[in-house]
PDB file of C-alpha atoms in Angstrom:
ATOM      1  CA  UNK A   1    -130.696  97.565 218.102  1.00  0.00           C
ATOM      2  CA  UNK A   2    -132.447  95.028 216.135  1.00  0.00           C
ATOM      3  CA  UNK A   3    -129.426  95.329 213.504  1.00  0.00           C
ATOM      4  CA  UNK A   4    -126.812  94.879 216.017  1.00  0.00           C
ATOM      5  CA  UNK A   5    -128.223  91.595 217.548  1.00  0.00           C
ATOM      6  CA  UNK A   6    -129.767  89.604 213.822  1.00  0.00           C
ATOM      7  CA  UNK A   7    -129.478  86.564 215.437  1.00  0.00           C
ATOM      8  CA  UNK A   8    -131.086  87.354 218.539  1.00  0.00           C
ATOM      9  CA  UNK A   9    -133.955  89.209 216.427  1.00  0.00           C
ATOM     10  CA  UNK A  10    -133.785  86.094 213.867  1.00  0.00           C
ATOM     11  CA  UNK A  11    -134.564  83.517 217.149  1.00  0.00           C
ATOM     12  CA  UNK A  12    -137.219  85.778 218.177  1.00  0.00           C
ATOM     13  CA  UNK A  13    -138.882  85.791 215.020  1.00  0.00           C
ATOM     14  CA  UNK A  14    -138.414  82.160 214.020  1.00  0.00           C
ATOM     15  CA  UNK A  15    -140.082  79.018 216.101  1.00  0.00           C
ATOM     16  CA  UNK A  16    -137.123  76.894 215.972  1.00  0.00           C
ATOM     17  CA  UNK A  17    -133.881  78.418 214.448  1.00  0.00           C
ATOM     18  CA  UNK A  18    -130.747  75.913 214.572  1.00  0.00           C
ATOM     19  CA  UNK A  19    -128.025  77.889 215.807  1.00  0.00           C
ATOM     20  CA  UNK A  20    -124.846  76.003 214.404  1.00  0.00           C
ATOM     21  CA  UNK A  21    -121.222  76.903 215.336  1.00  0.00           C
TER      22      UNK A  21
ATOM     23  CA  UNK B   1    -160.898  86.375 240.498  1.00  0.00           C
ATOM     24  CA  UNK B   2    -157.450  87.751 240.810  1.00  0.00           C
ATOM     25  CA  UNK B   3    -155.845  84.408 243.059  1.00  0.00           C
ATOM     26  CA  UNK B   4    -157.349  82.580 240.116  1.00  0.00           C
ATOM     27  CA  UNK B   5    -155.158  84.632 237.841  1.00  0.00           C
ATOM     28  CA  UNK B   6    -151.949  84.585 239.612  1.00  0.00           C
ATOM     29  CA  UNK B   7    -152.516  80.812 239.699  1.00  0.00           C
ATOM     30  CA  UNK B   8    -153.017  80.435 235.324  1.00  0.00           C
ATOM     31  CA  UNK B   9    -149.843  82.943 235.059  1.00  0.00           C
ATOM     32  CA  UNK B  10    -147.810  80.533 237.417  1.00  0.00           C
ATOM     33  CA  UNK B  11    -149.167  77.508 235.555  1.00  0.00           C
ATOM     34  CA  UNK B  12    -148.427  78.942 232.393  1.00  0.00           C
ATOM     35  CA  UNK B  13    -144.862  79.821 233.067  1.00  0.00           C
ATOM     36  CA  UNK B  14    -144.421  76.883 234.675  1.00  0.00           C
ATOM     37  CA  UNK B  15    -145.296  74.996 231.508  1.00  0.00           C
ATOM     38  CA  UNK B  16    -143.535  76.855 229.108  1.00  0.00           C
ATOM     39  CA  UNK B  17    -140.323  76.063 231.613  1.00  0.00           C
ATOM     40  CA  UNK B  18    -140.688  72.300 231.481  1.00  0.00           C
ATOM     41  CA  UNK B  19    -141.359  72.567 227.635  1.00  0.00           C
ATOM     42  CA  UNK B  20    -138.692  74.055 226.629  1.00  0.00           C
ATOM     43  CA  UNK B  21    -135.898  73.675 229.024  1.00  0.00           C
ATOM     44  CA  UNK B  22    -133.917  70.150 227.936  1.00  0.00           C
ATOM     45  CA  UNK B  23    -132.788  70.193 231.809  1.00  0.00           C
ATOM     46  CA  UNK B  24    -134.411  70.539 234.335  1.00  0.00           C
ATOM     47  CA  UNK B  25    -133.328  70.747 238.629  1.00  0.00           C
ATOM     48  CA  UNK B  26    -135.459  67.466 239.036  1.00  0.00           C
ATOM     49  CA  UNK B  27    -133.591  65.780 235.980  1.00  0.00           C
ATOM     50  CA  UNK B  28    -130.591  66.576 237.361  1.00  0.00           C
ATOM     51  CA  UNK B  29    -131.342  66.053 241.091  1.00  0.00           C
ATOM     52  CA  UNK B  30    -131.914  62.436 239.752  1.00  0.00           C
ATOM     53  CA  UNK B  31    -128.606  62.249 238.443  1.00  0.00           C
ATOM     54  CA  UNK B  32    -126.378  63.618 240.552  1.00  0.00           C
ATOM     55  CA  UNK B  33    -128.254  61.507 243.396  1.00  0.00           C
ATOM     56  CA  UNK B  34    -127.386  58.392 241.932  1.00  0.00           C
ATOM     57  CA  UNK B  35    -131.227  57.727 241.124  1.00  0.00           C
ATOM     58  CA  UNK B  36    -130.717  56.699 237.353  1.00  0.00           C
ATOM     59  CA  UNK B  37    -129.808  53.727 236.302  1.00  0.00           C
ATOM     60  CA  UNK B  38    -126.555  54.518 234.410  1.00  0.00           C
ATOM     61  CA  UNK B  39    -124.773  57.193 236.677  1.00  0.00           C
ATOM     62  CA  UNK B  40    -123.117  59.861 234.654  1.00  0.00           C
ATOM     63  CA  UNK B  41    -119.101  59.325 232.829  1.00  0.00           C
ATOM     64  CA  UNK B  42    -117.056  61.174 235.400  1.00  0.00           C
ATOM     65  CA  UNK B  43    -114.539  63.894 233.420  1.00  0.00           C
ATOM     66  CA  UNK B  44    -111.664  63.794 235.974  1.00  0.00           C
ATOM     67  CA  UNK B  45    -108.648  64.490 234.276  1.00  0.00           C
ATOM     68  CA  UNK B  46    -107.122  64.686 230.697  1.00  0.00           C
ATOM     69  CA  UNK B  47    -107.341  61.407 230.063  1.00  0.00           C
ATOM     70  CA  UNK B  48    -111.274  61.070 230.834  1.00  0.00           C
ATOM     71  CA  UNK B  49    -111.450  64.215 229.012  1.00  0.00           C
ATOM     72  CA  UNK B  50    -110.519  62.819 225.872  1.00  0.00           C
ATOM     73  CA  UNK B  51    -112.617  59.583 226.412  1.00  0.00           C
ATOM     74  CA  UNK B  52    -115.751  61.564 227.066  1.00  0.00           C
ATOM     75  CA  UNK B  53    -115.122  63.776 223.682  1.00  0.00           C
ATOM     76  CA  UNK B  54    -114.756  60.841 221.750  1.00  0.00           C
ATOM     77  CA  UNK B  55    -118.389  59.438 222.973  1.00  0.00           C
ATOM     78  CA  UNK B  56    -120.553  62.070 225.080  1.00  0.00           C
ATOM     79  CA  UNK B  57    -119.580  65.188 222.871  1.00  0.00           C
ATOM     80  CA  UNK B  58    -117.684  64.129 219.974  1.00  0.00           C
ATOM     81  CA  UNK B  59    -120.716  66.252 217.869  1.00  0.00           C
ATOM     82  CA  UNK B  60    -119.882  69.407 220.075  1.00  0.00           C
ATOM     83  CA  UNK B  61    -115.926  69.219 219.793  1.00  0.00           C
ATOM     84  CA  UNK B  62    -116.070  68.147 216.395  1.00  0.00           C
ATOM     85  CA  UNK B  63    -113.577  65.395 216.915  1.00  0.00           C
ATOM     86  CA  UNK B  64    -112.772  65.314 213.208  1.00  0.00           C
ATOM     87  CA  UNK B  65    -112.869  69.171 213.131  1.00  0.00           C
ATOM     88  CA  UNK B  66    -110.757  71.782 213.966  1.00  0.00           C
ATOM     89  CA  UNK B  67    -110.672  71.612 217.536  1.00  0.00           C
ATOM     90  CA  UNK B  68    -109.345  68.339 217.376  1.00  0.00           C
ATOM     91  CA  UNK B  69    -105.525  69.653 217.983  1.00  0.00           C
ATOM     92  CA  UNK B  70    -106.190  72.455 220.144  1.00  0.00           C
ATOM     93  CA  UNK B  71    -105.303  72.614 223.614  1.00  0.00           C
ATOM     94  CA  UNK B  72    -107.912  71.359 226.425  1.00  0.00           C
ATOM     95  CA  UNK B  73    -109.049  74.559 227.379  1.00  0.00           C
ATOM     96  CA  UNK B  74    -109.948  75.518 224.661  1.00  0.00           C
ATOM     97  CA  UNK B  75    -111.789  72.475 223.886  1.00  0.00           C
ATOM     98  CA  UNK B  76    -113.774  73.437 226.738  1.00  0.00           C
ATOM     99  CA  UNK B  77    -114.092  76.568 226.592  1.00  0.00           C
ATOM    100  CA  UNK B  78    -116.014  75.245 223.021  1.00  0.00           C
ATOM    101  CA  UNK B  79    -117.627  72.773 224.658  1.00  0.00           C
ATOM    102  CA  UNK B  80    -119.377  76.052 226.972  1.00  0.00           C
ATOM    103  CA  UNK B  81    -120.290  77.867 224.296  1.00  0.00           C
ATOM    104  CA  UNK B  82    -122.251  75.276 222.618  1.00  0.00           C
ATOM    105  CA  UNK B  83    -124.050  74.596 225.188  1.00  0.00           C
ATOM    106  CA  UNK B  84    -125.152  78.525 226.134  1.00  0.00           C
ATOM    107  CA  UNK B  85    -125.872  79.106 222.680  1.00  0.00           C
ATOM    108  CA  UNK B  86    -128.695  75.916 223.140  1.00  0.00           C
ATOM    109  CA  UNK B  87    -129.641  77.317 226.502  1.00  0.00           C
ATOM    110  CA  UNK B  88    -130.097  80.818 225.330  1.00  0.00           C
ATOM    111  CA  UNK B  89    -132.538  79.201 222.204  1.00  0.00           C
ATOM    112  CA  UNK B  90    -134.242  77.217 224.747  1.00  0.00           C
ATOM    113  CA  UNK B  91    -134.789  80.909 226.816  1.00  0.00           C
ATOM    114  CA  UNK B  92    -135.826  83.060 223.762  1.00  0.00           C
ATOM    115  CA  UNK B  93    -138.287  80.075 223.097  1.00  0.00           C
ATOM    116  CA  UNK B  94    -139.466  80.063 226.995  1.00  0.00           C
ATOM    117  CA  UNK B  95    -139.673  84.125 227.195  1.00  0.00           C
ATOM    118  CA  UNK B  96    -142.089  83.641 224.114  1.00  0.00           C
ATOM    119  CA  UNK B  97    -144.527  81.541 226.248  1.00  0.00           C
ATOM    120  CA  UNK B  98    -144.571  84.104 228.736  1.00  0.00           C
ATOM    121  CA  UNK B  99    -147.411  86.207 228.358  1.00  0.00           C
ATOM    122  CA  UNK B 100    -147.580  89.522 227.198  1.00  0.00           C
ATOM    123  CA  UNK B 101    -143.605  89.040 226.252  1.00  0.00           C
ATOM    124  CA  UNK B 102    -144.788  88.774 222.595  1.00  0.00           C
ATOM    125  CA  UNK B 103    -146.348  91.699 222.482  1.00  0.00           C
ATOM    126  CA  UNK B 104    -143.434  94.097 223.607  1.00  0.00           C
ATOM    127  CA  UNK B 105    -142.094  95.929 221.079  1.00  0.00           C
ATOM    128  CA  UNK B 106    -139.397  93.820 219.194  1.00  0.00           C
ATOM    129  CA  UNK B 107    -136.361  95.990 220.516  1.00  0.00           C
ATOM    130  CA  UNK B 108    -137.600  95.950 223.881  1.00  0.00           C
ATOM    131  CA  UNK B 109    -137.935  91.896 223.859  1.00  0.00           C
ATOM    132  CA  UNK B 110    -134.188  91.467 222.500  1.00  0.00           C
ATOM    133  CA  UNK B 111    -132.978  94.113 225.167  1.00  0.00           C
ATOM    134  CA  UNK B 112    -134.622  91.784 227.756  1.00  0.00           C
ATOM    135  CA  UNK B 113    -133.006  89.088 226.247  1.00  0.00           C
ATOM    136  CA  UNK B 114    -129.336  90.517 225.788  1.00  0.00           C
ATOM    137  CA  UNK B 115    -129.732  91.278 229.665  1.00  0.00           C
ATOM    138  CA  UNK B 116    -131.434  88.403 231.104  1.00  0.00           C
ATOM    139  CA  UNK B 117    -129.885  85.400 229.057  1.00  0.00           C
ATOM    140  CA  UNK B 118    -126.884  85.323 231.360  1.00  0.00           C
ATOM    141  CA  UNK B 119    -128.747  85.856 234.261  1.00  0.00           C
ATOM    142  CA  UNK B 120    -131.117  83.391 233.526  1.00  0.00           C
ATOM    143  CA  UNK B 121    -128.308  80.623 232.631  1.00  0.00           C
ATOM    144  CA  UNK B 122    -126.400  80.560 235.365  1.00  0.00           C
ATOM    145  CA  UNK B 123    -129.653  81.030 238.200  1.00  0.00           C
ATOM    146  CA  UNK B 124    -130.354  77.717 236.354  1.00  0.00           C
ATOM    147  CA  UNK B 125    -127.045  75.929 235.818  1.00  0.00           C
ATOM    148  CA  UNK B 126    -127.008  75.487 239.618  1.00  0.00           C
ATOM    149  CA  UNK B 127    -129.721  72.713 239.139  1.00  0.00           C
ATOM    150  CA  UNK B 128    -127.095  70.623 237.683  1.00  0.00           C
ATOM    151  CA  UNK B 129    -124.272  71.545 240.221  1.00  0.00           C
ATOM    152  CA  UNK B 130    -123.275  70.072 243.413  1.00  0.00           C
ATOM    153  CA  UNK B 131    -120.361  70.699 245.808  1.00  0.00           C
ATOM    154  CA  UNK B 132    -117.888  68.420 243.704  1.00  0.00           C
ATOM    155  CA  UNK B 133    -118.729  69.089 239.881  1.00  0.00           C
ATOM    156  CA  UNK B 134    -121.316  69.476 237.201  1.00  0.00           C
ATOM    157  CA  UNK B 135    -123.305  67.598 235.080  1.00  0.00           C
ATOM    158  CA  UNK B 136    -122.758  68.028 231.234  1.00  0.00           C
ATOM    159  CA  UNK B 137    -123.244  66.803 227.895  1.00  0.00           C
ATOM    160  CA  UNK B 138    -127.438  66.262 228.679  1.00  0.00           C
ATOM    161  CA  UNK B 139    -126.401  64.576 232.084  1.00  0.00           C
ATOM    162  CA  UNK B 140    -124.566  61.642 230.597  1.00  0.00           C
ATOM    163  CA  UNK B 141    -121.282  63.617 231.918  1.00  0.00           C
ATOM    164  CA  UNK B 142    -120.148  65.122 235.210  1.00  0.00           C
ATOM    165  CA  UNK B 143    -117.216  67.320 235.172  1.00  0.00           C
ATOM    166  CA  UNK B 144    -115.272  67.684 238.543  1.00  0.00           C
ATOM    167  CA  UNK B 145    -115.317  71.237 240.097  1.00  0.00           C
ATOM    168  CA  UNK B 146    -111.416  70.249 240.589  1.00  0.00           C
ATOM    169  CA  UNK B 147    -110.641  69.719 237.529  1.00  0.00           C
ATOM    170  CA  UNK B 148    -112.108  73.256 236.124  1.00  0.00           C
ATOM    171  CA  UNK B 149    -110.084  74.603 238.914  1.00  0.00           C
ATOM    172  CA  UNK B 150    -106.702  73.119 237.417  1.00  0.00           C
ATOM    173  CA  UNK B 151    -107.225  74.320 234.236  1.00  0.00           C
ATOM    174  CA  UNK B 152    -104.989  76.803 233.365  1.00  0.00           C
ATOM    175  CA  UNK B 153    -105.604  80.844 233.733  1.00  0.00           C
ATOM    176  CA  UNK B 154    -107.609  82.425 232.738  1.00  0.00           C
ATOM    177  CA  UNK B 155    -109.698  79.233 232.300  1.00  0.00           C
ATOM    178  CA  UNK B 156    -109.494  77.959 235.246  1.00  0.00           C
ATOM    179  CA  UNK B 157    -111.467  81.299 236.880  1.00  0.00           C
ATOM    180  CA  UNK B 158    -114.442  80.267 234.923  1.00  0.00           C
ATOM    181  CA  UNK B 159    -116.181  78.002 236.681  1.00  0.00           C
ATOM    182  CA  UNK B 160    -115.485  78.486 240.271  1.00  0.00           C
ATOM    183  CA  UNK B 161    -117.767  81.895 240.809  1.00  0.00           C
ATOM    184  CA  UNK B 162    -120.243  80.082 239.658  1.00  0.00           C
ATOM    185  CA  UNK B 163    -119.819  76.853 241.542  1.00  0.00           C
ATOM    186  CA  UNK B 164    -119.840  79.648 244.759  1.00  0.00           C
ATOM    187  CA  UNK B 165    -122.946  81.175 243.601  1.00  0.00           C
ATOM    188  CA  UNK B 166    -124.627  77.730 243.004  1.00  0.00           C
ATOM    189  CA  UNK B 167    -124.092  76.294 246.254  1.00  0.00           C
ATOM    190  CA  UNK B 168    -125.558  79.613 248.468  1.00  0.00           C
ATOM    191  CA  UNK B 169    -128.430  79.328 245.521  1.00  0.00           C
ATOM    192  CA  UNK B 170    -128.892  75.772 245.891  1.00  0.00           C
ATOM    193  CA  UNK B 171    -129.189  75.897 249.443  1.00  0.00           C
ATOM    194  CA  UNK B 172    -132.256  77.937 249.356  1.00  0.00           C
ATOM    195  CA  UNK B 173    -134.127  74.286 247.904  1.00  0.00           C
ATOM    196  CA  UNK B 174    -135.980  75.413 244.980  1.00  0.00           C
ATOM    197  CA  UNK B 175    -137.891  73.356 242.485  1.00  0.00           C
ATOM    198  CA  UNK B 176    -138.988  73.886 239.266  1.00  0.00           C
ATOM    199  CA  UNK B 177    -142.126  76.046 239.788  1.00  0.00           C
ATOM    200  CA  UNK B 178    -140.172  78.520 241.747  1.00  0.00           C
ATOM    201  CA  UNK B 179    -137.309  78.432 239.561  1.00  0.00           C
ATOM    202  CA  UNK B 180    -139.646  78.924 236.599  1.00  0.00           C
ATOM    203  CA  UNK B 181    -141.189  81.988 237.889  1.00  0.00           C
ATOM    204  CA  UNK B 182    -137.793  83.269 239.076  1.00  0.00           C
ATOM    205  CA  UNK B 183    -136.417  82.989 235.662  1.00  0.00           C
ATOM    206  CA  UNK B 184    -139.378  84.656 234.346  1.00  0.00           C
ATOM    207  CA  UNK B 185    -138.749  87.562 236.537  1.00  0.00           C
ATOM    208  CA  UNK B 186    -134.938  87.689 235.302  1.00  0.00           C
ATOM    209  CA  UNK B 187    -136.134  88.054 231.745  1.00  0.00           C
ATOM    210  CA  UNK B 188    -138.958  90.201 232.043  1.00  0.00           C
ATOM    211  CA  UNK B 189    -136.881  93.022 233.982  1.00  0.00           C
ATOM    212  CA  UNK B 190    -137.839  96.552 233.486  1.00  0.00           C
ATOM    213  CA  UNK B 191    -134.416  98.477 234.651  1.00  0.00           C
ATOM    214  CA  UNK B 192    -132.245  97.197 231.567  1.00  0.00           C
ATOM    215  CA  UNK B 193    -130.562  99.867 229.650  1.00  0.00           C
ATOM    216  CA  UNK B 194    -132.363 101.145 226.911  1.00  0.00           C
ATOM    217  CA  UNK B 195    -135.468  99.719 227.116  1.00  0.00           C
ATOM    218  CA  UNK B 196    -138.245 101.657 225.229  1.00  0.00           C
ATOM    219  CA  UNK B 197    -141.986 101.190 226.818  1.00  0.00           C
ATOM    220  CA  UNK B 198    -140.577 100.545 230.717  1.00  0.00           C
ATOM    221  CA  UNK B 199    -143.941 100.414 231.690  1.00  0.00           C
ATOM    222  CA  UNK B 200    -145.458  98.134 229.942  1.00  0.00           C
ATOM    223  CA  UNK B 201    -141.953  95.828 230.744  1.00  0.00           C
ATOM    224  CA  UNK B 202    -142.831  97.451 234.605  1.00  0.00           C
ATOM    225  CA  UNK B 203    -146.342  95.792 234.597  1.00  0.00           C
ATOM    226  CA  UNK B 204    -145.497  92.292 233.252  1.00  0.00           C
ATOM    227  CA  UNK B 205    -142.630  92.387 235.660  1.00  0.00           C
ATOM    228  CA  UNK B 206    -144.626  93.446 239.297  1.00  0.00           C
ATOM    229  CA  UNK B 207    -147.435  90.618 237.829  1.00  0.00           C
ATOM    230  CA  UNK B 208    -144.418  88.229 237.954  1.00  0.00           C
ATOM    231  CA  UNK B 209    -142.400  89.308 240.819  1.00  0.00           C
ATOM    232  CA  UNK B 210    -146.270  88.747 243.029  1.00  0.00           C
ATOM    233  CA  UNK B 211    -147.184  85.548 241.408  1.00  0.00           C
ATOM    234  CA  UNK B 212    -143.359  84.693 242.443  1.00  0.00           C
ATOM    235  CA  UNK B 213    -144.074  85.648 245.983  1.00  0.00           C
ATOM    236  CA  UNK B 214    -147.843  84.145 246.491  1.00  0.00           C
ATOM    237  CA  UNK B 215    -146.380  81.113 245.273  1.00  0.00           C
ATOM    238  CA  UNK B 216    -142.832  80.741 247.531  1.00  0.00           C
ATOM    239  CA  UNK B 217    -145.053  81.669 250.229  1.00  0.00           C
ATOM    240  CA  UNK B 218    -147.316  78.828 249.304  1.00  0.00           C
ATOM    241  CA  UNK B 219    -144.397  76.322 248.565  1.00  0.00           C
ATOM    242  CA  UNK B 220    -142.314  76.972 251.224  1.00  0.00           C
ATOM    243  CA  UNK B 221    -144.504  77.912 254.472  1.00  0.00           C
ATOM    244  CA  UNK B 222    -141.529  77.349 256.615  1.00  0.00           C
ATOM    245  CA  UNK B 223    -139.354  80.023 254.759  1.00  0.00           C
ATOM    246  CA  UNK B 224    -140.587  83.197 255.259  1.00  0.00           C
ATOM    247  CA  UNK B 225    -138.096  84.694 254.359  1.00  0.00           C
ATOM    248  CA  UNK B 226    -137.166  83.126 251.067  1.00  0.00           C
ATOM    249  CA  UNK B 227    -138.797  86.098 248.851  1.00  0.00           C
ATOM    250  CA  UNK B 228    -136.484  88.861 250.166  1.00  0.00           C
ATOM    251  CA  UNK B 229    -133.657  86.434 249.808  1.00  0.00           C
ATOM    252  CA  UNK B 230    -134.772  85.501 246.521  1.00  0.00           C
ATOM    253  CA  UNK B 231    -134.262  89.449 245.121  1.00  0.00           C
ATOM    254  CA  UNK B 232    -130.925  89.451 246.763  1.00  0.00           C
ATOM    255  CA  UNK B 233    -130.129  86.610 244.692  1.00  0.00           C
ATOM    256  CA  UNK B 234    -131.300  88.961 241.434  1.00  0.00           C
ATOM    257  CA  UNK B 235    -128.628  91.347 242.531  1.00  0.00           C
ATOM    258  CA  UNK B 236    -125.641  88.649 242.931  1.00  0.00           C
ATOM    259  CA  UNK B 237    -126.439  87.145 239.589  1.00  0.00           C
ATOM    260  CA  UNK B 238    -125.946  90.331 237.821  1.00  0.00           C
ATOM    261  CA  UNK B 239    -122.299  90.930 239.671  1.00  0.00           C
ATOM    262  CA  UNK B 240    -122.132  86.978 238.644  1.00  0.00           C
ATOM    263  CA  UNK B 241    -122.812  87.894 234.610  1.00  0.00           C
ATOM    264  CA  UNK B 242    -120.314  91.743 234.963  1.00  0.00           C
ATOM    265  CA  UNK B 243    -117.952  89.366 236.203  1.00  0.00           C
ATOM    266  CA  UNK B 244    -118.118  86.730 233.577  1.00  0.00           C
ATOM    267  CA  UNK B 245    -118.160  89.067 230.715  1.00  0.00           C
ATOM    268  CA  UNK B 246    -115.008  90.641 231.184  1.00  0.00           C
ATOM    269  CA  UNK B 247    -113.676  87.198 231.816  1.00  0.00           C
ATOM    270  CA  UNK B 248    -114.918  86.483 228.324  1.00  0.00           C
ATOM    271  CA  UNK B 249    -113.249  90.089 226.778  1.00  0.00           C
ATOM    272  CA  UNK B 250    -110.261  89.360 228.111  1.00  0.00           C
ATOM    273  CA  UNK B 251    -109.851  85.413 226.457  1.00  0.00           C
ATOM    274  CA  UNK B 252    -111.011  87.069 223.410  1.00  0.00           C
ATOM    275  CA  UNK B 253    -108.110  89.583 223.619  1.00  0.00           C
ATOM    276  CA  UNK B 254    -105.210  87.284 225.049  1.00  0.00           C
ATOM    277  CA  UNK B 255    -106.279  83.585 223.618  1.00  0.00           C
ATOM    278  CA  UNK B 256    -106.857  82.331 219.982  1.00  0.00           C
ATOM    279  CA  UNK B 257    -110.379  81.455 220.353  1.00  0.00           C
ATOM    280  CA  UNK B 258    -113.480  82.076 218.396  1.00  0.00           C
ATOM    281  CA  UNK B 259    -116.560  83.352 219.788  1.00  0.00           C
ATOM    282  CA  UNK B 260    -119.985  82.226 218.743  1.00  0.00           C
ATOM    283  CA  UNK B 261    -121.577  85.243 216.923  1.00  0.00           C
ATOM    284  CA  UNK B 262    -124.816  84.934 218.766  1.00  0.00           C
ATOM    285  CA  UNK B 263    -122.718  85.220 222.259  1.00  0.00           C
ATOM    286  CA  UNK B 264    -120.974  88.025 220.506  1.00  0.00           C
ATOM    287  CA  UNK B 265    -124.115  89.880 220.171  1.00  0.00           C
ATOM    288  CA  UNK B 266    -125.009  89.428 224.155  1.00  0.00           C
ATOM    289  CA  UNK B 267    -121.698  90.377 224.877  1.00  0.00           C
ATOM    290  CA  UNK B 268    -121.080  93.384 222.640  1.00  0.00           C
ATOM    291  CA  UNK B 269    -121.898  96.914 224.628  1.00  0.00           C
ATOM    292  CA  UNK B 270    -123.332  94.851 227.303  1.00  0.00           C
ATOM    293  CA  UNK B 271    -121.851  96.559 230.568  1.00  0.00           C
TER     294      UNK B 271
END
């Protein structure tokens, strides 16, 4: 699960994680 | 001993809502009510459209990037998924701050989130909605409900369940506290598919779910009834995010638009 969603699981594990488009 | 904890979870979650949440219903309530001292740029028609992109959200549509050319629709359709993509940061950050939340197992907490996100945004994009619009671009715009509506299909079927939704929701009169603890109890949901420990997720939920009740029936002594109607509300906002998904599938299949890869991830295998 946790490799289908990285950036989910990435903002979870970092405080503040700019999210660009 | 227990009222007193009910009463540090509620103040807790209520914090953690007003930290990290860049709008909030009062916020808006002040804007849309004509309270501020520079009322919002009204986004009518094509022509305010453009002027607002070139000033409120020229960093959003990139007005020297790509988008520039493309159609309005799509422009807005942009201009929406920027600003989930913020409000689902500003939710993963606010489901940390819950307690316990950070000690679920780390599958279980992005489940909750791939669920609840949705949920979560549009329960709380109905503080910034009235009958005729809603407020965008931090509150310095408002964007008519009429001219979402003539937008053409499918875009124009974006915004109008939601506009529906917002104005039964809305007419329940919540404020922050309650909506804090009701978007707590979105997020921290123990019947989402494939969640691992349910009952841990079960226990964090039913400590919610009473705190959420203790304190409507505390708020709003003349409502009675407002829990029950609350969890009804639960229901509609899931047929509100099944509805909106396949409205996203099917402008991924028919349009030439991009998708942001973190909405991607919500979306993919979701329902």
């Amino acid at each position: 699960l946790k490799e289908k969603h990285k950036i989910l699981h990435q903002l979870l594990q970092n405080s503040t994680s700019p999210v660009d488009l | 001993p227990q009222l007193a904890d009910q009463k540090t979870l509620a103040k807790q979650i209520y914090e953690a809502y007003l930290k990290n949440f860049n709008m909030n219903k009062a916020k808006a309530r002040t804007i849309l009510t004509g309270k501020t001292s520079t009322p919002p740029f009204v986004i009518h028609d094509m022509e305010t459209l453009q002027l607002a992109e070139q000033t409120l959200v020229a960093k959003m549509v990139g007005s020297a990037g790509a988008l520039k050319d493309r159609e309005a629709e799509v422009r807005i359709f942009h201009c929406c998924q920027c600003t989930s993509v913020e409000t689902v940061t500003e939710l993963t950050e606010f489901a940390k701050s819950v307690p316990g939340f950070s000690s679920l197992d780390l599958n279980d907490q992005v489940t909750l989130l791939k669920y609840g996100v949705y949920e979560a945004l549009f329960a709380m994009l109905a503080s910034s909605m009235n009958k005729d619009g809603l407020l965008v671009a931090y509150g310095s715009g408002f964007i008519t409900r009429e001219f979402l509506k003539s937008l053409r299909r499918p875009f124009s079927d974006m915004m109008e369940p939601k506009f529906q939704f917002a104005m039964k929701f809305n007419a329940l009169e919540l404020d922050d506290s309650d909506l804090a603890l009701f978007v707590a109890a979105i997020i921290c949901c123990g019947d989402r598919p494939g969640l691992v420990n349910v009952a841990h997720i079960e226990r964090m939920q039913e400590s919610i779910v009473q705190v959420l009740q203790h304190h409507l029936l505390a708020n709003h002594p003349d409502d009675t009834f407002l829990f029950p109607k609350l969890l009804q509300k639960l229901a509609d906002l899931r047929q509100l995010v099944t509805e909106h998904a396949q409205l996203v599938q099917e402008i991924k299949k028919t349009e030439d638009t991009s998708l942001h890869p973190l909405l991607q991830e919500i979306y993919r295998d979701m329902y």
